[in-house]
Amino acid sequence: MSTSTDWINRADKHVMKTYGRYPIVAQRGEGCRLWDVDGKSYLDFLAGVAVNNLGHCHPKVVAALREQAGKLLHCSNFYHIPLQIELAEWLCEQSFADRAFFCNSGAEANEAAMKLVRKHSREKYGEDRFEVITALASFHGRTIGTISATGQEKVKAGFTPLVPGFRYVPFGDPDAMRQAITPSICAIMLEPVQGEGGVNVPPPGYLKAVRDICDEFDLVLIYDEVQVGCGRTGTLWAYEQEGVAPDILTLAKALAGGPPIGAMLTTEELAKRLGPGSHGSTFGGNPLICSAALAAMQTMVDDGVLDNCRTMGNSLTGQLEQLKNKYTFIKEVRGRGLIIGMEMTIEGGALVHAAMERGLLINCTVGNVLRFLPPLIVSRAEIDEAITILDEVLATVEASGPC
Ligand SMILES: *Cc1c(COP(=O)(O)O)cnc(C)c1O
């Protein structure tokens, strides 16, 4: 039987090194736990970066996949696909949207959104109005188009020339947004809460102010909820908590409870701009993935998962606040539901490693923000276990003095 070391040595030879991977070789998951090939178990408070919102291998998602796998795996979008129709109906019933387009990832959902706003604006206003405003510290994906949209230099380095037509403003500042509007702007794209950029929650009223700006200048408002949608913030969509709907919503990560999917939801008025032949995806909305997404989303709303997310989000935030009172190098705890960031005055990389060695998986983003993204089904006992490990890890920093 191959050990972790064997696998890591093999990975070293033939797998592209696009990720700085931790020395864990994943084998199996159940609920909030992940096991490696050596049999060591981890409490997973990263959840595949907000993908495993229902935990690993949720029985209802697995059952739906098993059943559908024996019937029809793939079918071209040249034909109608009942499960895709059902998923589109469900998503529209549960949101502001009238129509859905399906693809396979967050970047692709954002690509679809960017194509749609360009076409809409060109047909309505002519070809000079194509620019999109996004936020600094945003993250929209890894394709050439979505790194162009992303307001962080580190994802762009080495890949120029990028796609023209993006302007960046500080996140959370409605005045800066208003000042950035010119006659060439056609849309604004924002994450309602920034994930990769450090778990940044905008001040109250920000999204409403941006909505007003969009209405005043007839701009399309796109929310990228690839990370914070699908229950992560305690409501099905993050925008619900601000009471302001977008014109386009992009989803991916947790939508199918684990397997890959992307979706763009929009209004009838915008949807009519993309007619036959204007956009597509071979795999998008295939029967297998739609069976998983329907099972995942129905479980999310029917099984009390959103309630649990809110309750456990409060509990985890409260316990992290207590750690903040204990350790002077913790600056701020912030988030919504179960996307929580803990900003520190020290680098977080070593802490992530130390937590991993003690059996807790977390993540560090922008260098000094520990990010907690447990499955939304997490229990109080699991939160207590995570806090105990984290407390031990933070105590070692205190003991060894400031970094
Ligand atoms: C992860 C993420 C993406 C990119 O999704 P992929 O599926 O990796 O292409 C886009 N936007 C946000 C906000 C994300 O968190």
Coordinates of C-alpha atoms and ligand atoms in Angstrom, one line a residue:
M1 CA 0.0 0.0 0.0
S2 CA 1.3 3.4 -0.9
T3 CA 2.0 5.8 1.9
S4 CA 1.7 9.6 1.8
T5 CA 5.4 9.9 1.2
D6 CA 5.2 7.5 -1.9
W7 CA 2.4 9.6 -3.4
I8 CA 4.2 12.9 -2.7
N9 CA 7.3 11.6 -4.4
R10 CA 5.2 10.6 -7.5
A11 CA 3.4 13.9 -7.5
D12 CA 6.8 15.6 -7.6
K13 CA 7.6 14.0 -11.0
H14 CA 4.5 14.5 -13.2
V15 CA 2.0 16.9 -11.6
M16 CA 2.3 20.5 -12.5
K17 CA 3.5 22.6 -9.5
T18 CA 0.8 25.3 -9.8
Y19 CA -0.1 24.9 -6.1
G20 CA 1.9 25.2 -2.9
R21 CA 0.5 21.9 -1.5
Y22 CA 0.5 20.8 2.1
P23 CA 1.9 17.3 2.7
I24 CA -1.5 15.7 3.1
V25 CA -2.6 12.9 0.7
A26 CA -6.3 12.9 0.8
Q27 CA -8.2 9.6 0.7
R28 CA -11.7 9.8 2.1
G29 CA -14.1 12.2 3.7
E30 CA -17.2 12.1 5.8
G31 CA -19.0 15.1 7.2
C32 CA -16.4 17.6 8.6
R33 CA -13.6 15.0 8.5
L34 CA -11.0 14.2 6.0
W35 CA -8.7 11.1 6.2
D36 CA -5.3 10.8 4.5
V37 CA -3.9 7.6 3.0
D38 CA -1.9 6.9 6.2
G39 CA -5.2 6.9 8.2
K40 CA -4.7 10.2 10.0
S41 CA -7.9 12.2 10.3
Y42 CA -8.3 15.9 10.1
L43 CA -11.1 18.3 11.1
D44 CA -11.7 20.1 7.9
F45 CA -12.4 23.8 8.5
L46 CA -11.5 24.7 4.9
A47 CA -14.1 22.4 3.2
G48 CA -12.4 22.4 -0.2
V49 CA -12.4 26.2 -0.1
A50 CA -16.2 26.6 0.5
V51 CA -17.1 23.7 -1.8
N52 CA -18.1 21.1 0.7
N53 CA -20.8 23.2 2.4
L54 CA -22.7 20.0 3.2
G55 CA -19.6 18.2 4.5
H56 CA -17.8 15.5 2.6
C57 CA -19.9 12.9 0.7
H58 CA -23.3 14.0 1.9
P59 CA -25.4 10.9 1.6
K60 CA -28.2 12.7 -0.3
V61 CA -25.7 14.0 -2.9
V62 CA -24.0 10.7 -3.2
A63 CA -27.3 8.9 -3.6
A64 CA -28.4 11.3 -6.4
L65 CA -25.1 10.8 -8.2
R66 CA -25.2 7.0 -7.9
E67 CA -28.7 6.9 -9.2
Q68 CA -28.1 9.3 -12.1
A69 CA -24.8 7.6 -13.0
G70 CA -26.7 4.5 -14.1
K71 CA -29.1 6.4 -16.3
L72 CA -27.4 9.2 -18.3
L73 CA -24.0 10.7 -17.6
H74 CA -23.7 13.2 -20.4
C75 CA -25.9 14.6 -23.1
S76 CA -25.2 17.4 -25.5
N77 CA -26.8 20.8 -24.9
F78 CA -28.1 20.3 -28.5
Y79 CA -30.9 18.5 -26.6
H80 CA -33.1 19.3 -23.6
I81 CA -32.0 17.9 -20.3
P82 CA -34.8 17.5 -17.7
L83 CA -32.5 17.8 -14.6
Q84 CA -31.0 21.0 -16.0
I85 CA -34.5 22.4 -16.5
E86 CA -35.4 21.5 -12.9
L87 CA -32.2 23.1 -11.6
A88 CA -32.8 26.3 -13.5
E89 CA -36.4 26.4 -12.3
W90 CA -35.3 25.9 -8.7
L91 CA -32.6 28.5 -8.8
C92 CA -35.0 31.0 -10.4
E93 CA -37.7 30.3 -7.8
Q94 CA -35.2 30.9 -5.0
S95 CA -33.6 34.1 -6.3
F96 CA -34.2 37.3 -8.3
A97 CA -33.4 35.6 -11.5
D98 CA -35.5 34.5 -14.5
R99 CA -33.0 32.4 -16.4
A100 CA -29.8 30.3 -15.7
F101 CA -26.8 29.3 -17.8
F102 CA -24.7 26.4 -16.7
C103 CA -20.9 25.9 -16.9
N104 CA -18.3 24.1 -14.9
S105 CA -16.5 26.6 -12.6
G106 CA -16.5 30.0 -11.0
A107 CA -14.2 31.5 -13.6
E108 CA -16.5 30.3 -16.4
A109 CA -19.5 31.7 -14.7
N110 CA -17.8 35.1 -14.5
E111 CA -16.7 34.8 -18.2
A112 CA -20.3 34.2 -19.1
A113 CA -21.3 37.3 -17.1
M114 CA -18.6 39.5 -18.8
K115 CA -19.7 38.3 -22.2
L116 CA -23.3 39.1 -21.4
V117 CA -22.7 42.6 -20.1
R118 CA -20.5 43.5 -23.2
K119 CA -23.2 42.3 -25.6
H120 CA -26.0 44.0 -23.7
S121 CA -24.2 47.3 -23.6
R122 CA -23.1 47.1 -27.2
E123 CA -26.6 46.5 -28.5
K124 CA -28.1 49.2 -26.3
Y125 CA -25.4 51.9 -26.3
G126 CA -22.8 51.1 -29.0
E127 CA -19.3 49.6 -29.0
D128 CA -17.5 52.2 -26.8
R129 CA -19.3 51.3 -23.6
F130 CA -17.7 48.1 -22.5
E131 CA -15.7 48.7 -19.3
V132 CA -16.4 46.9 -16.0
I133 CA -15.5 48.2 -12.5
T134 CA -14.3 45.6 -10.0
A135 CA -12.9 46.0 -6.5
L136 CA -9.4 46.0 -5.3
A137 CA -8.6 42.8 -3.4
S138 CA -11.3 41.0 -5.4
F139 CA -10.9 37.5 -6.8
H140 CA -12.8 36.4 -9.9
G141 CA -10.8 33.4 -11.3
R142 CA -7.8 32.2 -13.2
T143 CA -8.6 32.6 -16.9
I144 CA -7.1 35.4 -18.9
G145 CA -10.5 37.2 -18.7
T146 CA -11.0 36.7 -15.0
I147 CA -7.5 37.6 -13.9
S148 CA -8.0 40.8 -15.9
A149 CA -11.1 41.4 -13.8
T150 CA -9.4 40.6 -10.5
G151 CA -8.2 43.5 -8.5
Q152 CA -4.9 41.9 -7.3
E153 CA -1.6 42.2 -9.0
K154 CA -0.3 38.9 -7.8
V155 CA -2.6 36.8 -10.0
K156 CA -1.6 38.8 -13.1
A157 CA 2.1 38.9 -12.8
G158 CA 3.7 37.4 -16.0
F159 CA 0.5 37.0 -18.0
T160 CA 0.2 40.4 -19.8
P161 CA -1.2 41.6 -22.1
L162 CA -4.5 41.2 -20.3
V163 CA -8.1 41.7 -21.5
P164 CA -8.8 45.5 -21.7
G165 CA -11.8 47.1 -20.1
F166 CA -11.4 46.8 -16.3
R167 CA -11.2 49.6 -13.7
Y168 CA -10.6 48.9 -10.0
V169 CA -11.8 50.8 -7.0
P170 CA -11.4 50.3 -3.2
F171 CA -13.9 47.8 -1.8
G172 CA -16.6 49.3 0.5
D173 CA -16.3 52.9 -0.6
P174 CA -19.4 54.2 -2.4
D175 CA -17.8 57.6 -3.2
A176 CA -14.9 56.0 -4.9
M177 CA -17.3 53.9 -6.9
R178 CA -19.3 56.9 -8.0
Q179 CA -16.2 58.8 -9.0
A180 CA -15.1 55.9 -11.2
I181 CA -18.2 56.0 -13.4
T182 CA -17.5 57.3 -17.0
P183 CA -19.5 57.0 -20.2
S184 CA -17.5 53.9 -21.1
I185 CA -18.5 51.9 -18.0
C186 CA -21.2 49.2 -18.6
A187 CA -21.2 47.1 -15.4
I188 CA -20.0 46.7 -11.8
M189 CA -18.8 43.3 -10.6
L190 CA -18.4 42.7 -6.8
E191 CA -18.2 39.9 -4.3
P192 CA -20.8 40.8 -1.6
V193 CA -18.2 39.6 0.9
Q194 CA -14.6 39.3 -0.4
G195 CA -13.2 35.8 0.1
E196 CA -9.7 35.4 -1.2
G197 CA -9.0 39.1 -0.6
G198 CA -9.1 38.6 3.2
V199 CA -12.7 38.0 4.2
N200 CA -13.7 41.7 3.8
V201 CA -17.2 42.6 4.8
P202 CA -18.4 45.9 3.3
P203 CA -19.9 48.6 5.6
P204 CA -23.7 48.5 6.0
G205 CA -25.4 50.2 3.1
Y206 CA -22.5 49.8 0.6
L207 CA -24.3 47.3 -1.7
K208 CA -27.4 49.5 -1.7
A209 CA -25.4 52.5 -2.6
V210 CA -23.8 50.6 -5.5
R211 CA -27.2 49.4 -6.6
D212 CA -28.4 53.0 -6.7
I213 CA -25.4 54.0 -8.8
C214 CA -26.1 51.2 -11.2
D215 CA -29.7 52.3 -11.5
E216 CA -28.8 55.9 -12.0
F217 CA -26.3 55.2 -14.9
D218 CA -28.0 52.1 -16.3
L219 CA -25.1 49.8 -15.3
V220 CA -25.4 46.0 -14.9
L221 CA -24.7 44.9 -11.3
I222 CA -22.9 41.5 -11.1
Y223 CA -22.5 39.7 -7.8
D224 CA -19.8 37.1 -7.8
E225 CA -21.1 34.7 -5.1
V226 CA -18.9 31.9 -6.2
Q227 CA -17.5 31.6 -2.7
V228 CA -20.2 33.3 -0.5
G229 CA -23.3 32.0 -2.2
C230 CA -25.0 28.6 -1.6
G231 CA -25.6 29.1 2.1
R232 CA -22.1 30.1 3.2
T233 CA -23.2 33.4 4.9
G234 CA -26.3 31.9 6.5
T235 CA -28.8 32.8 3.7
L236 CA -29.0 30.9 0.4
W237 CA -27.5 34.0 -1.3
A238 CA -25.3 36.5 0.4
Y239 CA -27.1 39.5 -1.2
E240 CA -30.4 38.6 0.6
Q241 CA -28.9 40.0 3.8
E242 CA -28.5 43.4 2.2
G243 CA -31.9 43.3 0.5
V244 CA -30.4 44.4 -2.8
A245 CA -30.5 42.0 -5.7
P246 CA -28.1 42.1 -8.6
D247 CA -28.8 41.8 -12.3
I248 CA -26.4 38.9 -12.7
L249 CA -25.4 36.3 -10.0
T250 CA -22.5 33.9 -10.5
L251 CA -22.2 30.7 -8.6
A252 CA -20.0 27.7 -8.5
K253 CA -18.1 26.1 -5.6
A254 CA -20.8 24.6 -3.3
L255 CA -23.6 24.5 -5.8
A256 CA -23.4 20.8 -6.4
G257 CA -22.2 19.7 -3.0
G258 CA -18.7 18.8 -4.1
P259 CA -18.5 18.0 -7.9
P260 CA -17.6 20.8 -10.3
I261 CA -20.3 23.2 -11.6
G262 CA -20.8 26.8 -12.4
A263 CA -23.9 28.9 -13.1
M264 CA -24.8 32.4 -14.1
L265 CA -28.3 33.6 -13.2
T266 CA -29.8 36.7 -14.7
T267 CA -33.0 38.6 -15.6
E268 CA -35.1 38.1 -18.7
E269 CA -34.1 41.5 -20.1
L270 CA -30.4 40.6 -20.0
A271 CA -30.8 36.9 -20.9
K272 CA -32.3 37.7 -24.3
R273 CA -29.0 39.2 -25.4
L274 CA -27.4 35.8 -25.6
G275 CA -29.2 33.9 -28.2
P276 CA -28.5 30.6 -30.0
G277 CA -24.8 30.2 -30.8
S278 CA -23.6 33.2 -28.7
H279 CA -22.3 31.1 -25.8
G280 CA -22.0 27.6 -24.6
S281 CA -20.2 24.8 -22.7
T282 CA -19.8 21.2 -23.6
F283 CA -20.2 19.9 -20.0
G284 CA -22.3 22.7 -18.6
G285 CA -25.5 21.5 -17.0
N286 CA -25.0 17.9 -17.7
P287 CA -27.4 15.4 -16.1
L288 CA -24.9 14.0 -13.6
I289 CA -23.9 17.4 -12.1
C290 CA -27.5 18.7 -12.1
S291 CA -28.7 15.7 -10.1
A292 CA -26.0 16.5 -7.5
A293 CA -26.9 20.2 -7.5
L294 CA -30.6 19.6 -7.0
A295 CA -29.9 17.2 -4.2
A296 CA -27.4 19.6 -2.6
M297 CA -29.5 22.7 -2.8
Q298 CA -32.7 20.9 -1.6
T299 CA -30.8 19.6 1.3
M300 CA -29.5 23.1 2.1
V301 CA -33.0 24.5 2.4
D302 CA -34.9 21.5 3.7
D303 CA -32.6 20.1 6.3
G304 CA -32.0 23.2 8.5
V305 CA -28.5 23.8 7.1
L306 CA -28.9 27.5 6.9
D307 CA -30.1 27.8 10.5
N308 CA -27.2 25.7 11.6
C309 CA -24.8 27.9 9.6
R310 CA -26.1 31.0 11.4
T311 CA -26.0 29.5 14.9
M312 CA -22.6 27.9 14.4
G313 CA -21.3 31.0 12.7
N314 CA -22.2 33.0 15.8
S315 CA -20.7 30.4 18.0
L316 CA -17.4 30.2 16.1
T317 CA -17.2 34.0 15.8
G318 CA -17.8 34.3 19.5
Q319 CA -15.1 31.8 20.4
L320 CA -12.6 33.4 18.0
E321 CA -13.4 36.8 19.6
Q322 CA -12.4 35.2 23.0
L323 CA -9.1 34.2 21.5
K324 CA -8.7 37.7 20.2
N325 CA -9.0 39.0 23.8
K326 CA -6.4 36.5 24.9
Y327 CA -3.7 37.1 22.2
T328 CA -2.5 40.6 21.4
F329 CA -1.4 39.7 17.9
I330 CA -5.0 39.1 16.8
K331 CA -6.4 42.3 15.3
E332 CA -9.9 41.6 14.2
V333 CA -12.4 38.8 13.7
R334 CA -14.9 39.4 10.9
G335 CA -17.2 37.5 8.6
R336 CA -20.8 36.4 8.0
G337 CA -22.3 33.0 8.8
L338 CA -19.5 30.5 8.3
I339 CA -17.0 32.5 6.3
I340 CA -14.8 34.0 9.0
G341 CA -11.5 35.8 8.9
M342 CA -9.1 36.4 11.8
E343 CA -6.7 39.2 10.9
M344 CA -3.4 39.2 12.8
T345 CA -0.4 41.4 13.1
I346 CA 1.8 38.4 12.2
E347 CA 2.1 36.1 9.2
G348 CA -0.3 33.1 9.3
G349 CA 1.4 30.5 7.2
A350 CA 3.3 28.8 10.1
L351 CA 0.1 28.6 12.1
V352 CA -1.7 26.8 9.3
H353 CA 1.1 24.2 9.3
A354 CA 1.0 23.9 13.1
A355 CA -2.8 23.4 13.1
M356 CA -2.5 20.8 10.3
E357 CA 0.0 18.8 12.3
R358 CA -2.5 18.8 15.2
G359 CA -5.3 17.7 12.9
L360 CA -7.1 20.9 12.0
L361 CA -7.3 22.2 8.4
I362 CA -7.6 26.0 8.0
N363 CA -6.3 28.4 5.4
C364 CA -4.4 31.7 5.5
T365 CA -5.2 34.4 2.9
V366 CA -3.4 37.7 2.0
G367 CA -0.5 36.6 4.4
N368 CA -2.0 37.5 7.7
V369 CA -5.7 36.5 7.7
L370 CA -6.7 33.0 9.0
R371 CA -9.8 32.0 7.1
F372 CA -12.3 29.6 8.6
L373 CA -14.7 27.9 6.1
P374 CA -16.1 24.8 7.9
P375 CA -18.9 22.8 6.4
L376 CA -22.3 24.4 7.2
I377 CA -23.3 21.2 9.0
V378 CA -20.6 21.6 11.6
S379 CA -21.5 20.8 15.2
R380 CA -20.8 22.6 18.4
A381 CA -18.5 19.8 19.5
E382 CA -16.5 20.1 16.3
I383 CA -16.2 23.9 16.8
D384 CA -15.0 23.4 20.3
E385 CA -12.4 20.8 19.1
A386 CA -11.2 23.3 16.4
I387 CA -10.9 26.1 19.0
T388 CA -8.9 23.9 21.4
I389 CA -6.4 23.1 18.6
L390 CA -6.2 26.7 17.5
D391 CA -5.7 27.9 21.1
E392 CA -2.8 25.5 21.5
V393 CA -1.3 26.7 18.2
L394 CA -1.7 30.4 19.1
A395 CA -0.1 29.8 22.5
T396 CA 3.1 28.6 20.9
V397 CA 3.4 31.9 19.1
E398 CA 2.9 33.8 22.3
A399 CA 5.5 31.6 23.9
S400 CA 8.1 32.1 21.2
G401 CA 7.6 35.9 21.1
P402 CA 6.6 38.2 18.3
C403 CA 7.6 37.0 14.8
Ligands
LIG1 C1 -13.0 30.5 -6.3 C2 -13.6 31.7 -6.8 C3 -13.7 32.0 -8.2 C4 -13.1 31.0 -9.2 O1 -13.7 29.8 -9.2 P1 -13.1 28.6 -10.0 O2 -14.1 27.5 -9.9 O3 -11.8 28.2 -9.3 O4 -12.9 29.0 -11.4 C5 -14.3 33.1 -8.6 N1 -14.7 34.0 -7.8 C6 -14.7 33.9 -6.4 C7 -15.3 34.9 -5.5 C8 -14.1 32.7 -5.9 O5 -14.0 32.6 -4.6

